[in-house]
Short mmCIF file of C-alpha atoms in Angstrom, two decimals:
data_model
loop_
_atom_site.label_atom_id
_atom_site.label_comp_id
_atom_site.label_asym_id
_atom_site.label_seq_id
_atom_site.Cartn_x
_atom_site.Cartn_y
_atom_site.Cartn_z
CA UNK D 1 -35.33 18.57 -20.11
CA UNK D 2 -37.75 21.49 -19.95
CA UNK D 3 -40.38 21.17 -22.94
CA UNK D 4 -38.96 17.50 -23.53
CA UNK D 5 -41.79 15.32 -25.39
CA UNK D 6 -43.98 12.94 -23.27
CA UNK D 7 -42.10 9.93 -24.52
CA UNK D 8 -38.49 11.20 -24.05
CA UNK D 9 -38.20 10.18 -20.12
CA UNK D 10 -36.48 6.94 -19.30
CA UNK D 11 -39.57 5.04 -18.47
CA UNK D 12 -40.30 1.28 -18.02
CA UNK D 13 -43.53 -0.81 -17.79
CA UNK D 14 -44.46 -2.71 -14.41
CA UNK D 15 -45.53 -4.43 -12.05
CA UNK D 16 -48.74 -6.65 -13.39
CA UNK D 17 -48.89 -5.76 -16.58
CA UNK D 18 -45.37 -7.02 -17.62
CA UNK D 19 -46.18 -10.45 -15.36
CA UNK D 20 -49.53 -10.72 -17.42
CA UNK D 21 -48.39 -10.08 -21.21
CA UNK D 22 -45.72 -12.73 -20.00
CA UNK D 23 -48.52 -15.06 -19.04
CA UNK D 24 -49.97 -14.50 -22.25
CA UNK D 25 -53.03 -12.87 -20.35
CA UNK D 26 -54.52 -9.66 -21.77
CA UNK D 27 -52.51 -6.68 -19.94
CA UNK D 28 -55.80 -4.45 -18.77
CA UNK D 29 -54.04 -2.19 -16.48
CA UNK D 30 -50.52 -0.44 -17.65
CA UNK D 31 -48.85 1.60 -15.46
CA UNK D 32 -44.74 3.02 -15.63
CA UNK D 33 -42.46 4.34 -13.73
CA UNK D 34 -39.83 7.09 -14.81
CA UNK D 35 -36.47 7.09 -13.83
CA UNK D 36 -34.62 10.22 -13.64
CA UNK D 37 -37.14 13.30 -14.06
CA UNK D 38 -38.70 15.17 -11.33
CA UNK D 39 -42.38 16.46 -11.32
CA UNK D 40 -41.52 20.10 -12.89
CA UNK D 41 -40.08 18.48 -15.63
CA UNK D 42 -42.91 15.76 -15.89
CA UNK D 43 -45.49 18.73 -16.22
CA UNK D 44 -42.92 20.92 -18.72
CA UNK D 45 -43.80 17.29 -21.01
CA UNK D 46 -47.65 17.59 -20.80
CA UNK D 47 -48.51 15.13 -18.01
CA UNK D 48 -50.87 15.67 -15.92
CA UNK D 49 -50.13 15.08 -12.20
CA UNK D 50 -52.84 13.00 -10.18
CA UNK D 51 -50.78 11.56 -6.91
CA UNK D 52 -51.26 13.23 -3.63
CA UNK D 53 -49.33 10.82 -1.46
CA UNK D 54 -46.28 10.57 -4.15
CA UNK D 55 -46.15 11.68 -8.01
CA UNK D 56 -48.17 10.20 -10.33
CA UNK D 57 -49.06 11.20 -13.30
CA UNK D 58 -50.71 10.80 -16.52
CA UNK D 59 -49.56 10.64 -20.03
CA UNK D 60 -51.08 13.32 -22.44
CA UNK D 61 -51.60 11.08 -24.96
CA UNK D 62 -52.48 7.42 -23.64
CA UNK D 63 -53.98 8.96 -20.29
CA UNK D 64 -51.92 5.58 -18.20
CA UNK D 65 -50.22 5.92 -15.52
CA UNK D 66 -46.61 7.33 -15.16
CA UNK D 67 -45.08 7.10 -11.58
CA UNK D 68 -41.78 8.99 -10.56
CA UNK D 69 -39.41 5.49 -9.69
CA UNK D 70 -40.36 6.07 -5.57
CA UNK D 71 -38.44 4.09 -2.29
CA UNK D 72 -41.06 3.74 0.73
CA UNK D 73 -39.71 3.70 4.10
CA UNK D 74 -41.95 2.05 7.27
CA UNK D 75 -42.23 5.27 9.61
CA UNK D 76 -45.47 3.89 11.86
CA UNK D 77 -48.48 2.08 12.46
CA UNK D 78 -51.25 1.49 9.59
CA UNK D 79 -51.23 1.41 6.00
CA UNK D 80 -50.11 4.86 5.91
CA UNK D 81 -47.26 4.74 8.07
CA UNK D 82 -44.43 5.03 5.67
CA UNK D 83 -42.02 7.55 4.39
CA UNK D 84 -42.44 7.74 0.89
CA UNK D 85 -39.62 9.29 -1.29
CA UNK D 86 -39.64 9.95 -5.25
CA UNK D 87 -36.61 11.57 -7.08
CA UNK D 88 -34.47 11.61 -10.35
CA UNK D 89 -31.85 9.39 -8.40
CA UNK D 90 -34.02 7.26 -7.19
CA UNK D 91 -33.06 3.84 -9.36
CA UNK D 92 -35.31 1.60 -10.93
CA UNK D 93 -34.01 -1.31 -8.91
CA UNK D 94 -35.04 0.31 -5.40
CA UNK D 95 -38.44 0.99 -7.27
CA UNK D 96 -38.91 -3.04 -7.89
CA UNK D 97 -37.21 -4.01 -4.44
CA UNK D 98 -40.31 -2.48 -2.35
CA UNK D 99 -43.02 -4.67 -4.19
CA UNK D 100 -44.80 -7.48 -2.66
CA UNK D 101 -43.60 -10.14 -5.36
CA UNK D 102 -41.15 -11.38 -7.14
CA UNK D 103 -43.43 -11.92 -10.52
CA UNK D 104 -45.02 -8.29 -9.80
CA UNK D 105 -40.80 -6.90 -9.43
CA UNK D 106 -40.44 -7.12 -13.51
CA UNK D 107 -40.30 -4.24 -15.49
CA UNK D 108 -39.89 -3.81 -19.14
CA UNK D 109 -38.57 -1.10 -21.62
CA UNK D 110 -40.62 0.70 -24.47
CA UNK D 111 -38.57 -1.76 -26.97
CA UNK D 112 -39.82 -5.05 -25.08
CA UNK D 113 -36.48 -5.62 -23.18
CA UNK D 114 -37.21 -7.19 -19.66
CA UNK D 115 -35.77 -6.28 -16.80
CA UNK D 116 -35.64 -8.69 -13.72
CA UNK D 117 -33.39 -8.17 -10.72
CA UNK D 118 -34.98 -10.29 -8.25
CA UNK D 119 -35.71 -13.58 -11.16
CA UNK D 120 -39.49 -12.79 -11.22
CA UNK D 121 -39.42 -14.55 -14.25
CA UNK D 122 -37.78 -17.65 -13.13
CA UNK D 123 -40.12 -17.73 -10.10
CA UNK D 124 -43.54 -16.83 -13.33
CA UNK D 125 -42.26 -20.07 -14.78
CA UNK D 126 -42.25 -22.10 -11.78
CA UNK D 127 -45.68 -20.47 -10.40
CA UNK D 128 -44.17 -19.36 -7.28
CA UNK D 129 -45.49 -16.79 -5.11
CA UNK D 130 -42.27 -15.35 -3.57
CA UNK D 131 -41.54 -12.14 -1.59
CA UNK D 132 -39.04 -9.50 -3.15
CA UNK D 133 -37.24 -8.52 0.30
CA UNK D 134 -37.73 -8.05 3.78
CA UNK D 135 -40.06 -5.19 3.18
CA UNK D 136 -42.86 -7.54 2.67
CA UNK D 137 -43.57 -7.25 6.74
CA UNK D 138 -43.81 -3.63 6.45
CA UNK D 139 -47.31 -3.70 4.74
CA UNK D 140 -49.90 -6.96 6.65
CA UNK D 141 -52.06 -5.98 3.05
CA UNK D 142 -49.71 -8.36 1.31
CA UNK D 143 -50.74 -11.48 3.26
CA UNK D 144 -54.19 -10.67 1.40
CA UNK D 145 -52.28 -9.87 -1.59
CA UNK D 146 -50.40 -13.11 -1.93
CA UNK D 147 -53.48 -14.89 -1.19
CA UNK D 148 -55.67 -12.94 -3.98
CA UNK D 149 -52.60 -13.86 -5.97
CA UNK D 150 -53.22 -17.84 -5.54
CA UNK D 151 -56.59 -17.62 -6.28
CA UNK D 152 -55.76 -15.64 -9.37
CA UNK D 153 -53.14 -17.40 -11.26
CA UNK D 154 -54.65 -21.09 -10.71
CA UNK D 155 -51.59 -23.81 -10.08
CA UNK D 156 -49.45 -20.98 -8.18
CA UNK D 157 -48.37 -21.99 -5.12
CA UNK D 158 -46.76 -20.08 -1.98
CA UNK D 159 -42.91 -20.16 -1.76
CA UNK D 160 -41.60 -21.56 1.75
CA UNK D 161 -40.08 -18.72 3.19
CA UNK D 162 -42.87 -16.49 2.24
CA UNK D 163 -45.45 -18.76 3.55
CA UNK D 164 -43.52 -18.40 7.20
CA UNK D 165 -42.92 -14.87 6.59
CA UNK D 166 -47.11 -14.35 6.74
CA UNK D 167 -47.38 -16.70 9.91
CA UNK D 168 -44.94 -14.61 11.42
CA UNK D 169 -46.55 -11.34 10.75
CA UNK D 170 -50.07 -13.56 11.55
CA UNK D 171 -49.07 -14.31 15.02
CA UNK D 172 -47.87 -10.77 15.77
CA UNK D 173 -51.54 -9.57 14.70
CA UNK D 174 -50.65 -7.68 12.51
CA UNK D 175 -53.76 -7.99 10.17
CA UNK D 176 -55.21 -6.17 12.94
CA UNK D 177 -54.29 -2.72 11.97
CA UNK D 178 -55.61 -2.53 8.24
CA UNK D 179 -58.88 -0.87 8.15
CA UNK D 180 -62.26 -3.03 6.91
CA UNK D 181 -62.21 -1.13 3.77
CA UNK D 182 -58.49 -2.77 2.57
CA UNK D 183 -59.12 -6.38 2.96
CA UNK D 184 -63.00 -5.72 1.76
CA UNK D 185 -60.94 -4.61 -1.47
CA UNK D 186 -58.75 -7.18 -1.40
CA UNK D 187 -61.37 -9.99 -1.15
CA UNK D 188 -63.59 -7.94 -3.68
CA UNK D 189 -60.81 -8.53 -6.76
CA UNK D 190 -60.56 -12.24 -5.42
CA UNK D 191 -63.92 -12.89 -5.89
CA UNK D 192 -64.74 -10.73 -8.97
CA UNK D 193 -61.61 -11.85 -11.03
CA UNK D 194 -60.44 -15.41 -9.76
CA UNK D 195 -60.99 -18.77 -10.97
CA UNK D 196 -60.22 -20.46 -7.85
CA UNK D 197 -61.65 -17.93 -5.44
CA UNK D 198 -61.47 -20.31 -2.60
CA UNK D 199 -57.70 -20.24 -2.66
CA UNK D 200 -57.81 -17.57 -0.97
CA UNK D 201 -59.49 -18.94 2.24
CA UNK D 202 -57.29 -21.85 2.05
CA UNK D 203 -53.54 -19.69 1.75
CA UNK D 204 -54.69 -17.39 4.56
CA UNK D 205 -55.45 -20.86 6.39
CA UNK D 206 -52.29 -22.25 5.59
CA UNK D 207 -50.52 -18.95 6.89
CA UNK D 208 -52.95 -18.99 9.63
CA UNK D 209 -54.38 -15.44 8.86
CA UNK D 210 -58.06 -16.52 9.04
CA UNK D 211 -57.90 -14.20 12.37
CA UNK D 212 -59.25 -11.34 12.73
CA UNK D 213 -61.10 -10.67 9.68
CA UNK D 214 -62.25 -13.96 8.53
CA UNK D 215 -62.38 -15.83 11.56
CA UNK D 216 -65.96 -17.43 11.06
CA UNK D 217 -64.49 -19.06 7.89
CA UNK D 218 -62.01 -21.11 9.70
CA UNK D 219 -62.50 -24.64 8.77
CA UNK D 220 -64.81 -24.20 6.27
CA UNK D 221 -64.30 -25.74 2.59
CA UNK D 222 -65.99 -24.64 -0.31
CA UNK D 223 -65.92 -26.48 -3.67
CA UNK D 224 -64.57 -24.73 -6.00
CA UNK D 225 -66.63 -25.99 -8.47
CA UNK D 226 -69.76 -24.26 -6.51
CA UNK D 227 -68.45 -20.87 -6.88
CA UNK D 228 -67.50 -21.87 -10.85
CA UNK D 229 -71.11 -22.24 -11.24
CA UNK D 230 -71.80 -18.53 -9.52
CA UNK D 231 -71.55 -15.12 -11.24
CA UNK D 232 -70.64 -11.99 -9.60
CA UNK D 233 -68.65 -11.36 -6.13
CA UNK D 234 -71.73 -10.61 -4.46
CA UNK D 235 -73.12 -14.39 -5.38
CA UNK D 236 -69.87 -16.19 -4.49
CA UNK D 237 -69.21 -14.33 -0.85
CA UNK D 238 -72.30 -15.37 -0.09
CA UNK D 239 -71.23 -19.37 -1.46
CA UNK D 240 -68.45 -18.74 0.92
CA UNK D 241 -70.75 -17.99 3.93
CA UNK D 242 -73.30 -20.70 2.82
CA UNK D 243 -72.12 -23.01 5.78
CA UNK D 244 -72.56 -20.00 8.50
CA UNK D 245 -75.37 -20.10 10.79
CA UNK D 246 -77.34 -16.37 10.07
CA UNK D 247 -75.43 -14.34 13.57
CA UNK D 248 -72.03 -15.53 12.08
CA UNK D 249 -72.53 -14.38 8.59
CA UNK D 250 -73.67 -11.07 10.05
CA UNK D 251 -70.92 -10.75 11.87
CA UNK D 252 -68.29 -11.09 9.07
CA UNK D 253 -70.71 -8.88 6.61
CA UNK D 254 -70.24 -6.22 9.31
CA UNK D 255 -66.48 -6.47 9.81
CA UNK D 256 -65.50 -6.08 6.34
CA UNK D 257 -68.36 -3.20 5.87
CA UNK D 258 -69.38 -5.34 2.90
CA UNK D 259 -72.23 -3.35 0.75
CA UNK D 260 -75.74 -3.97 0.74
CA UNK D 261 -76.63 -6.29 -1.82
CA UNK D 262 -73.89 -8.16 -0.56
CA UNK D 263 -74.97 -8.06 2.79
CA UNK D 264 -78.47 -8.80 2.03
CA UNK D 265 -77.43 -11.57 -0.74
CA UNK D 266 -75.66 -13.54 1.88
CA UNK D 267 -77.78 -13.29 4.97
CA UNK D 268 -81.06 -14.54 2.57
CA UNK D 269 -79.18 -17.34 1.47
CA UNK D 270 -78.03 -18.21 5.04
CA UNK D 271 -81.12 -17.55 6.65
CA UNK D 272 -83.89 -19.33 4.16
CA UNK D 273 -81.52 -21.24 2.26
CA UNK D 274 -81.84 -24.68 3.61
CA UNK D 275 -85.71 -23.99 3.49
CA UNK D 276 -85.81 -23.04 0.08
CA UNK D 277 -83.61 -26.11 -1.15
CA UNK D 278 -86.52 -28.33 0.25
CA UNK D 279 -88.99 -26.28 -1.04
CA UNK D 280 -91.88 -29.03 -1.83
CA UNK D 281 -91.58 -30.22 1.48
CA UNK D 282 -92.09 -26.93 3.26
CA UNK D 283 -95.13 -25.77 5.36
CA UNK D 284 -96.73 -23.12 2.85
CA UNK D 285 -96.92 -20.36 5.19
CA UNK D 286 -93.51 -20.48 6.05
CA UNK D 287 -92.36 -21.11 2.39
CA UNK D 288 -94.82 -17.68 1.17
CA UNK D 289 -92.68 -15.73 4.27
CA UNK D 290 -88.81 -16.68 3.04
CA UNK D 291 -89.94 -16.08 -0.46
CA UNK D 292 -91.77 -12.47 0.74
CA UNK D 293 -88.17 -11.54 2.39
CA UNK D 294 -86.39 -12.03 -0.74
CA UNK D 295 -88.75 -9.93 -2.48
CA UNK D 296 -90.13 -12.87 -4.53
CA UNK D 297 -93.58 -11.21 -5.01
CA UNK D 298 -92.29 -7.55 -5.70
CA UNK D 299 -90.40 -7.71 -8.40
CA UNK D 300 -89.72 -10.27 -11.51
CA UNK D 301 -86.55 -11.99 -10.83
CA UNK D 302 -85.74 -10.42 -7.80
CA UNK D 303 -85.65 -13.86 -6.27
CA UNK D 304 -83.34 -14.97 -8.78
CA UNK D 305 -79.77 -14.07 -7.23
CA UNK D 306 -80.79 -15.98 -4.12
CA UNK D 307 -82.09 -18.95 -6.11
CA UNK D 308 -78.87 -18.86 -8.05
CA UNK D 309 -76.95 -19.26 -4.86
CA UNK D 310 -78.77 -22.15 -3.02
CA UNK D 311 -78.93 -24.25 -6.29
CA UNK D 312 -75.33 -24.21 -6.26
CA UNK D 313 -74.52 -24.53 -2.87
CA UNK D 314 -77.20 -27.36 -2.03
CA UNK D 315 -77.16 -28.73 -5.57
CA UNK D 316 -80.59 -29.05 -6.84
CA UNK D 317 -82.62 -27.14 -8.98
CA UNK D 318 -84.93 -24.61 -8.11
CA UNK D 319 -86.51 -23.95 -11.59
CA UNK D 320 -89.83 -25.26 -10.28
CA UNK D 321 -89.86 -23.30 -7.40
CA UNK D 322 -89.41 -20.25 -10.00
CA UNK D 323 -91.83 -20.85 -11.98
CA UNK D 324 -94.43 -21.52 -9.19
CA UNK D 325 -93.34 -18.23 -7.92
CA UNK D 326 -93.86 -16.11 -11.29
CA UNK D 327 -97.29 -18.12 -11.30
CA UNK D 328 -98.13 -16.71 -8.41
CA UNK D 329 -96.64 -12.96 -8.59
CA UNK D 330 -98.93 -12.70 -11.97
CA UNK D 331 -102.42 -14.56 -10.43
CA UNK D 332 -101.83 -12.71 -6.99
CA UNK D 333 -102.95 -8.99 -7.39
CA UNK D 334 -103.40 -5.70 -4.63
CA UNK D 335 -106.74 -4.68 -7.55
CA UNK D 336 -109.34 -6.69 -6.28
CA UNK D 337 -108.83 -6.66 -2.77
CA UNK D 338 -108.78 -3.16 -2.78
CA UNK D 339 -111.82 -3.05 -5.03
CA UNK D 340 -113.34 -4.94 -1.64
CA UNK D 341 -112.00 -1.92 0.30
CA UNK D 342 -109.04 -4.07 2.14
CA UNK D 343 -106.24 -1.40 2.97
CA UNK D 344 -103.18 -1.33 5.42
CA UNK D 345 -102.87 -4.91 7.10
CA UNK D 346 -105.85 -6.35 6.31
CA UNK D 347 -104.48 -5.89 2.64
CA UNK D 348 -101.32 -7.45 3.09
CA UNK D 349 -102.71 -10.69 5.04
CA UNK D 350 -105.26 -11.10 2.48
CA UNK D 351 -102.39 -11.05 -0.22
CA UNK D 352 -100.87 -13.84 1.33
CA UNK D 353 -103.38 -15.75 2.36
CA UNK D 354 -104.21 -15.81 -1.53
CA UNK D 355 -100.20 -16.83 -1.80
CA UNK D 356 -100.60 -19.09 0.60
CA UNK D 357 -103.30 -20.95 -1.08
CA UNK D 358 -101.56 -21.07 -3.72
CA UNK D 359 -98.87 -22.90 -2.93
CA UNK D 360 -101.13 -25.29 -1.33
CA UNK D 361 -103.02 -26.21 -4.19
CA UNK D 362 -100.43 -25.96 -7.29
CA UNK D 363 -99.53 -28.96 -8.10
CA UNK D 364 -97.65 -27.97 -11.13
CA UNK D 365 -93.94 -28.58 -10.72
#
């Protein structure tokens, strides 16, 4: 097949794409495998080969991924303890058998012909979340994965065997050995991409799987609605952590090696939160301090994120409190107290003593 043109391989369409075009959901990310070439003969064609652990490679025309049909074989601990194996006799079946779910196990041919050894289709109409075979326990990600998958396609619900399946790996620990950066991944797409993010929380509590990684979220329910309201993953972890006393949600930010404006997102809304949702009854100085942490009086909207958050999480409206805040940011100015020769300290205490004031005196709302 030396020379053979890109599209002459037998190759099929997978995993999510086929599951969303059958949803009727735009298919954003199209990937194949090929049966029955080999990587010399994948490069004779013009693809390009990108795969380090196995061969993958892409198309010279449509630049999508093309995967050599691959069986994976659990050879140790972690998410990179497996035996991966990719050849022209490998069969597309054994290609579908090692993936996490039966509506990700459907492929489909160039011509729109389905195929569907394990009824992923039957289990797409019935929005169950089933496991293909016994592999699932080879790979702890999955427990996220099904989860994700909950929150993702709203109405889905776990299938019985696969719900015991994830206790069972749960009570071995064996969450334990993915690394932070995995499940931060995993709970990234959740909250970036699902409708009913807080699925997620409540399927790994149902397959008690809240341990180790989200273990301060245990019993805690967040209205979905709340997190409708919210744009952004960065907005809606820190929904999720709303509840948390400030050591907690530092804990879990740490764990998961969440980034920065995450991180700082979540521990402003836990830490001045409740404050800032009873703003007009607030002592001023200690009002003018949570709103200098957030950077209220830095930067135009800089506040805004963590406004965003607490109106939706203690329901009320903080538009007031934003404009008396841009008030102040544009009456409140470094010129004239320099101009008095205040520098250093002094400076800064005379800035908010001015800020201070004037959230004393404003009465506008």
């Amino acid at each position: 097949m030396a020379d053979a043109p890109a599209d002459a391989f037998e190759r099929y369409l997978v995993g999510g794409a086929v599951r969303d075009l059958a949803l009727g959901l735009p298919a954003t990310d199209r990937d194949w495998v090929v049966v029955g070439a080999d990587p010399q003969q994948m490069l004779a064609a013009g693809y390009t080969q990108v795969g380090r652990d196995f061969p993958v490679f892409l198309h010279p025309q449509t630049h999508e991924e093309h995967a050599l049909a691959r069986t994976e074989r659990k050879s140790g601990p972690g998410h990179r303890g497996f035996i991966v194996h990719a050849g022209p006799e490998v069969t597309l079946e054994q290609d579908l058998a090692r993936r996490d779910l039966t509506i990700n196990a459907m492929a489909q041919r160039p011509d729109g012909a389905l195929v569907d050894p394990f009824d992923g289709m039957r289990d797409l109409r019935a929005g169950l979340l089933r496991h293909v075979t016994e592999a699932f326990r080879e790979d702890p990600l999955r427990i996220l994965r099904v989860a994700r998958f909950a929150a993702q396609l709203d109405g889905f619900r776990v299938a019985p065997e696969t719900l015991a399946l994830m206790r069972e790996l749960s009570a071995a620990e064996a969450l334990a050995e993915l690394p932070a950066e995995r499940v931060y991944a995993e709970l990234a797409k959740t909250l970036a991409r699902s409708p009913r993010a807080d699925r997620f929380l409540e399927v790994l509590s149902d397959a008690a799987a809240l341990a180790p990684w989200f273990k301060e979220l245990a019993g805690v329910a967040t209205d979905p609605a709340i997190l409708a309201q919210l744009d952004g993953a960065p907005a809606r972890f820190a929904a999720l952590c709303w509840s948390l006393p400030a050591a907690a949600a530092q804990r879990l930010c740490e764990r998961l090696k969440v980034p920065n404006d995450w991180r700082a997102l979540t521990l402003a809304c836990v830490r001045d939160g409740a404050m800032l949702a009873r703003w007009q009854a607030a002592d001023p100085q200690a009002l003018e301090a949570a709103l200098a942490r957030i950077g209220a009086f830095r930067e135009v909207d800089r506040e805004a994120p963590v406004f965003a958050v607490v109106s939706a999480c203690a329901g009320v409206s903080l538009a007031p409190l934003a404009a008396r805040t841009a008030r102040i940011r544009e009456a409140v100015s470094s010129a004239p107290f320099r101009a008095q020769g205040l520098a250093g300290p002094a400076l800064g205490e005379a800035l908010r003593e001015a800020r201070v004031e004037l959230l004393r005196i404003d009465p506008a709302p």
